[in-house]
Coordinates of C-alpha atoms in Angstrom, one line a residue:
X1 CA 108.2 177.6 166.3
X2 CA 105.4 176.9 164.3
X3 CA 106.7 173.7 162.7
X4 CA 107.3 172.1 166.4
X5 CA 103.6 173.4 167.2
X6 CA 101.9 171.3 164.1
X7 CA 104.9 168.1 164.9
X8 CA 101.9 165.9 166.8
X9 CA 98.4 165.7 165.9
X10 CA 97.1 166.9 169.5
X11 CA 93.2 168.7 170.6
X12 CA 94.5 171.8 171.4
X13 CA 96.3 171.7 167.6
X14 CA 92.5 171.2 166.3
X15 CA 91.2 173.9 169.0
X16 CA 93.7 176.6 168.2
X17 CA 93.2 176.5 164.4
X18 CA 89.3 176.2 164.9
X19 CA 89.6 179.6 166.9
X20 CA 91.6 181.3 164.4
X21 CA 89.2 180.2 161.8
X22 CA 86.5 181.7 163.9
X23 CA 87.6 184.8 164.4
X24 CA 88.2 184.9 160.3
X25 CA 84.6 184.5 160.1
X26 CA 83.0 186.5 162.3
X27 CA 85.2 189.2 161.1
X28 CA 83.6 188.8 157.9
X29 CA 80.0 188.4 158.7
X30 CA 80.1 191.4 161.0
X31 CA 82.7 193.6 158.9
X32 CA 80.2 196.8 158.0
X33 CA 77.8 196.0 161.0
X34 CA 76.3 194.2 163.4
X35 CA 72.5 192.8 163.3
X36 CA 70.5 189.9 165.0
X37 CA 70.4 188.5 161.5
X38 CA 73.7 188.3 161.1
X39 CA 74.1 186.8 164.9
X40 CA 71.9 183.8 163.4
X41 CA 74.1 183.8 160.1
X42 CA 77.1 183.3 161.9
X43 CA 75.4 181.0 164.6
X44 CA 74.5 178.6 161.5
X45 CA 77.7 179.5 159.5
X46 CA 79.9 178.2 162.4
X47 CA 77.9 175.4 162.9
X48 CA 78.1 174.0 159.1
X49 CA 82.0 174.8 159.3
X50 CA 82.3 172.7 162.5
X51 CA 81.1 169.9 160.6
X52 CA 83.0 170.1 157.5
X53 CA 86.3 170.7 159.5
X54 CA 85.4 167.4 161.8
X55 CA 84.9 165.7 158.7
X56 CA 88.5 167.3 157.1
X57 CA 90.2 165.6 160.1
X58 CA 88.2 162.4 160.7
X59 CA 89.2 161.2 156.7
X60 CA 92.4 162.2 156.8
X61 CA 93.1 160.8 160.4
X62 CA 90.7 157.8 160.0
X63 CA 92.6 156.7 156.8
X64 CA 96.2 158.2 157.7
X65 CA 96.1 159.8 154.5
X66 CA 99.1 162.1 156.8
X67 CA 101.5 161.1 159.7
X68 CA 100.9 161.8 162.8
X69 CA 100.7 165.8 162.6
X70 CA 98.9 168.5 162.1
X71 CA 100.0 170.1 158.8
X72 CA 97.1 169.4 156.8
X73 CA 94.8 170.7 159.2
X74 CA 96.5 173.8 159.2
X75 CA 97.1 174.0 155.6
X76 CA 93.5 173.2 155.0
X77 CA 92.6 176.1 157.8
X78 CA 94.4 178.2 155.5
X79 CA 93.4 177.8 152.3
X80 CA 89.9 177.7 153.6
X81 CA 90.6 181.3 155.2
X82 CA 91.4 182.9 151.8
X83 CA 88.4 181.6 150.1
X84 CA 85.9 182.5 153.2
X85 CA 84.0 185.1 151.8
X86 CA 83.1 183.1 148.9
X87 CA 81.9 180.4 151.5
X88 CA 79.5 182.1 153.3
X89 CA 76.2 180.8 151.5
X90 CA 74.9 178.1 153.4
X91 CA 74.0 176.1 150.4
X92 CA 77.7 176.2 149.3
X93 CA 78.5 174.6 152.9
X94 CA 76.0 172.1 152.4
X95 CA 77.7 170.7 149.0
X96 CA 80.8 170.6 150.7
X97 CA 79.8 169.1 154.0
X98 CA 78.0 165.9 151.4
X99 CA 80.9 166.3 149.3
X100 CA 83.3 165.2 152.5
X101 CA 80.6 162.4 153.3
X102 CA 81.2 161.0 149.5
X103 CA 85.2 161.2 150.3
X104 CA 84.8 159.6 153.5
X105 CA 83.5 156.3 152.0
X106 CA 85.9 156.2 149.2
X107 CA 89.2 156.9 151.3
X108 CA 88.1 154.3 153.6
X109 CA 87.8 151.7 151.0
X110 CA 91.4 151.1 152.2
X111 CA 89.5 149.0 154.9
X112 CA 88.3 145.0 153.3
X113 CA 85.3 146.3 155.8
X114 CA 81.2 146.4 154.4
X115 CA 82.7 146.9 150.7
X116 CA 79.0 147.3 149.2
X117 CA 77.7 149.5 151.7
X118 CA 81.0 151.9 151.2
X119 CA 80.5 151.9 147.3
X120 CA 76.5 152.1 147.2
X121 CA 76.6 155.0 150.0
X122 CA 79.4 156.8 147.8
X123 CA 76.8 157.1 145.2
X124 CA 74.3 157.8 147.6
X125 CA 76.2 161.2 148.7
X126 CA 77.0 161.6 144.9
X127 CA 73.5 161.5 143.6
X128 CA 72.5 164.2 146.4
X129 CA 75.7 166.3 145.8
X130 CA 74.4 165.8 141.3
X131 CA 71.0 167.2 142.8
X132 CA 72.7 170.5 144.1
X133 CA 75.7 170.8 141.7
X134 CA 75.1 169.1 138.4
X135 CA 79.2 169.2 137.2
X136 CA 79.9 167.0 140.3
X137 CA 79.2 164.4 137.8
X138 CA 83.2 163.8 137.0
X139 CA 83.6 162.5 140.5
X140 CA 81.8 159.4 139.8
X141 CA 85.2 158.1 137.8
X142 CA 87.1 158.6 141.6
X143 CA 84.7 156.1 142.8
X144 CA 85.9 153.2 140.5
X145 CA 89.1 154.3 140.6
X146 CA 88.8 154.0 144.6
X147 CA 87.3 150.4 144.0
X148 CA 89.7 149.5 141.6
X149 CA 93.5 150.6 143.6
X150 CA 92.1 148.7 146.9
X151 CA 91.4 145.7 144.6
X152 CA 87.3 146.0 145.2
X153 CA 86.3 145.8 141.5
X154 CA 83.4 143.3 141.2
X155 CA 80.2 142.6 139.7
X156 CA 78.5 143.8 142.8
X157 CA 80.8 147.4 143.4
X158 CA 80.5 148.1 139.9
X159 CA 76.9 148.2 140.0
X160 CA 76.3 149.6 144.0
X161 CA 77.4 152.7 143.0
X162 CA 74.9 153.3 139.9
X163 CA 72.4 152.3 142.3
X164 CA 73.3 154.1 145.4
X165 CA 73.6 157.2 142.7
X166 CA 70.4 156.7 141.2
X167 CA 68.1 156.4 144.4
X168 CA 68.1 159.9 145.5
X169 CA 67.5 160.9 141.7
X170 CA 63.9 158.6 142.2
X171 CA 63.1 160.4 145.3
X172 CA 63.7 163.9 143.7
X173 CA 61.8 163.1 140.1
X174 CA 58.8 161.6 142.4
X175 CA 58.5 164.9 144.1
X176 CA 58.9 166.9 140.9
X177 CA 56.5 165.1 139.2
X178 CA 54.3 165.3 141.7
X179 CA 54.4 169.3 141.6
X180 CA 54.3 169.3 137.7
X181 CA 57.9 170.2 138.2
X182 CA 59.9 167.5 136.1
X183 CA 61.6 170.3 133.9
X184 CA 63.8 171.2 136.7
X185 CA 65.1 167.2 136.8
X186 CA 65.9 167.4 132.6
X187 CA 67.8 170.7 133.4
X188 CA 70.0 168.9 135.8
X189 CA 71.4 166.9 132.6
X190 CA 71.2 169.7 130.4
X191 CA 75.1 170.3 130.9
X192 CA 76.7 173.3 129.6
X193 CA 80.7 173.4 130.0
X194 CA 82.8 176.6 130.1
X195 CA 86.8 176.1 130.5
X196 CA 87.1 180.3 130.4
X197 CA 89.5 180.4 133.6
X198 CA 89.3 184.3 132.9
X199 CA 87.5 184.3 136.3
X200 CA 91.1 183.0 137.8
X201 CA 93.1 186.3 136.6
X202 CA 92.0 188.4 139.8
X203 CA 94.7 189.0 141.8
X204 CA 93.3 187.1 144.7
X205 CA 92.7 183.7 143.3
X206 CA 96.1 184.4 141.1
X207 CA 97.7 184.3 144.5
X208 CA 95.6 181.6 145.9
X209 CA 96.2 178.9 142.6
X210 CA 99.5 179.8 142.3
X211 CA 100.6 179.0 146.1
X212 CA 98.6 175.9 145.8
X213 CA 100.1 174.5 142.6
X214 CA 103.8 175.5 143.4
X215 CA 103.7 173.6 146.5
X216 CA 101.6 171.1 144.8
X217 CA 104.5 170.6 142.4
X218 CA 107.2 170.2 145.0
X219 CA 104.9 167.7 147.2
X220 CA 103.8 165.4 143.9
X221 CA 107.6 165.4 143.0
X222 CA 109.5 164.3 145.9
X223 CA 106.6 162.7 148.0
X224 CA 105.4 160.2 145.1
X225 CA 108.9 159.3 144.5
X226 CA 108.9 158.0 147.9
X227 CA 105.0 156.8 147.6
X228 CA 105.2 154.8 144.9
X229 CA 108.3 153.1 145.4
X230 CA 106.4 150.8 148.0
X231 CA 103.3 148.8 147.5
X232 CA 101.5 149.3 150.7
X233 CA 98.0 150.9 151.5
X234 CA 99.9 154.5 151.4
X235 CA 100.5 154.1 148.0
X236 CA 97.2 153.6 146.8
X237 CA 96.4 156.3 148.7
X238 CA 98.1 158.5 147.5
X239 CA 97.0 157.7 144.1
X240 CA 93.3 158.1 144.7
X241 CA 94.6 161.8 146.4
X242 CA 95.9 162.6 143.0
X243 CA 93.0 161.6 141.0
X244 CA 91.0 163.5 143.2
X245 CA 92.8 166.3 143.1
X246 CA 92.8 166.2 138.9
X247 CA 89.5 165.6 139.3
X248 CA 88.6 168.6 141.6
X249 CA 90.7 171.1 139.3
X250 CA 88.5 169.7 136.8
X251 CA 85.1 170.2 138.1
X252 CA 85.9 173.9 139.2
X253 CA 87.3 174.5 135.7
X254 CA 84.5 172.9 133.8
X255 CA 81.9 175.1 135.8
X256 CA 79.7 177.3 133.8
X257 CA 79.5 180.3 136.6
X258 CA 82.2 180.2 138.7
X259 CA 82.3 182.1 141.9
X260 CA 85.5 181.2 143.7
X261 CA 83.7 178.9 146.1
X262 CA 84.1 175.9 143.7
X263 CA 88.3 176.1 145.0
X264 CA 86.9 174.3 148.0
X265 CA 86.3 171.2 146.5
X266 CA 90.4 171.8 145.6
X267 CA 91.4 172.4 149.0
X268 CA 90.9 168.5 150.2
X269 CA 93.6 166.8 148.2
X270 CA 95.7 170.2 148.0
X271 CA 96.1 170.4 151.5
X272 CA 96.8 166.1 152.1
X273 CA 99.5 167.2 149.2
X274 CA 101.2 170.3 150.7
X275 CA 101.5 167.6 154.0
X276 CA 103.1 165.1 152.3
X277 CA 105.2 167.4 151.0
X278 CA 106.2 169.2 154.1
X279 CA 106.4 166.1 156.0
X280 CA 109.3 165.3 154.1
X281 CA 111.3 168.4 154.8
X282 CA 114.0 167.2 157.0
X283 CA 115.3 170.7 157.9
X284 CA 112.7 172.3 160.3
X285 CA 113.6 176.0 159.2
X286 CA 112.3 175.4 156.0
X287 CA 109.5 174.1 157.1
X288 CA 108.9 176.9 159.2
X289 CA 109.3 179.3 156.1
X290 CA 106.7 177.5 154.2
X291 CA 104.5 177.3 157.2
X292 CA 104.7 181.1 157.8
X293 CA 104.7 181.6 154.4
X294 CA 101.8 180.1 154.1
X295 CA 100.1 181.8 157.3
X296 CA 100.8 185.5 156.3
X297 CA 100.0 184.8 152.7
X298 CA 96.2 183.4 153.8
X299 CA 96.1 186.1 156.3
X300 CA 97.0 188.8 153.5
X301 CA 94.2 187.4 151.1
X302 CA 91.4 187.4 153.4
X303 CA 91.7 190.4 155.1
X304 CA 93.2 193.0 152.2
X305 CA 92.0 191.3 148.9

């Protein structure tokens, strides 16, 4: 059964998921043909999506965001899967990979560990990410709200992270200005939201949100009841995993041109959510309903829609 499979976080758990990914993949870089550019394409594709899947599990392992399972990594695996064809640009995979390096410092703030260095190198990854994707902006309020749950606000954090943000920015304006190029640093400010969530009305991403946030319902429910009622490391946590996952829904919804590929940044705290939530399931046949549920639903949306 699948829910005894994903019980223990275990290698060939990590293995197994990575190969079914894989094979989604390839099937849709070679689906009308096969070419030597495309060999490369996947080549670097699989490479970039290594990286961002090592970084999925070393957060949430790192800072036991889960227990000791592999749920998220499967849940993540899926809803990864239904959105792959949006994902297949490598500069998409390159804002998510310094998206997950931003995240990495702020979860582990649950650590009394190199404080400044976490905070100024979470505005570090921020500032790049700004470069690439100017609405990622809004995720500079998750790094004070990291600071302030683990009980890190001081003169010094609130100040690291303004200057960890604003030394890339120098680099990039120093280049731009030396190619008589500084327009192209104003635009990055000129910001221009659009809440039309017309986009979302295909019957793919209908499917894909409305899994996500009926699941997301049932696991914020029942799992912060349980969360909250404790004051331990967990429990902040868990909080920072809802502000970033109001903050994601945000940023995708505030995005001028939106592609699909923007759910990504969703999929991090969706799929520590939909964990929690399962994890708490006591009776493992409906966990195996939501898990299967949840396979031949992702399977369905890549492949037919």
């Amino acid at each position: 059964m699948l829910a005894n499979f994903l019980s223990k976080s275990k290698p060939i758990n990590f293995i197994g998921l990575l190969i079914f990914f894989f094979i989604g993949l390839l099937y849709t870089v070679f689906y009308d043909g096969f070419t030597s550019e495309k060999l490369l394409k996947a080549a670097i594709l699989i490479l970039l999506f290594f990286a961002i899947f090592f970084f999925y599990n070393f957060i949430t392992s790192k800072n036991r965001l889960t227990l000791d399972h592999s749920y998220a990594y499967f849940v993540f695996t899926l809803l990864t899967l239904s959105i792959l064809s949006e994902l297949t640009q490598y500069i998409v995979l390159i804002k998510v990979i310094i998206y997950f390096l931003f995240l990495r410092k702020l979860y582990s703030l649950r650590s009394p560990k190199k404080v400044i260095g976490k905070v100024f190198d979470s505005g570090f990854w921020l500032g790049l990410l700004f470069i690439l994707e100017p609405f990622s902006i809004v995720f500079f309020v998750l790094i004070y709200a990291a600071s302030y749950l683990h009980n890190k606000i001081t003169i010094h954090t609130l100040f690291a992270p303004i200057i960890g943000f604003i030394t890339p920015l120098v680099v990039y304006f120093s280049y731009l200005f030396w190619y008589d190029k500084t327009e192209e640093f104003t635009n990055l400010f000129n910001v221009d939201i659009n809440f039309n969530v017309g986009f979302y009305s295909e019957t793919k991403y209908l499917c894909i949100t409305g899994i996500v946030l009926f699941f997301s319902i049932f696991a914020l429910f029942f799992k912060s009841i349980k969360a909250l009622s404790v004051n331990n490391t967990f429990r902040k946590s868990w909080i920072l995993l809802l502000t970033n996952f109001a903050i994601a829904i945000l940023f995708a919804l505030s995005l001028p041109e939106k592609n699909g590929s923007e759910l990504i940044f969703i999929v991090f705290p969706a799929s520590l959510i939909l964990a929690n939530g399962i994890e708490i399931i006591q009776k493992k046949i409906i966990k195996n309903i939501i898990l299967y549920l949840l396979l031949v639903g992702s399977i369905l949306v890549h492949y037919l829609l």
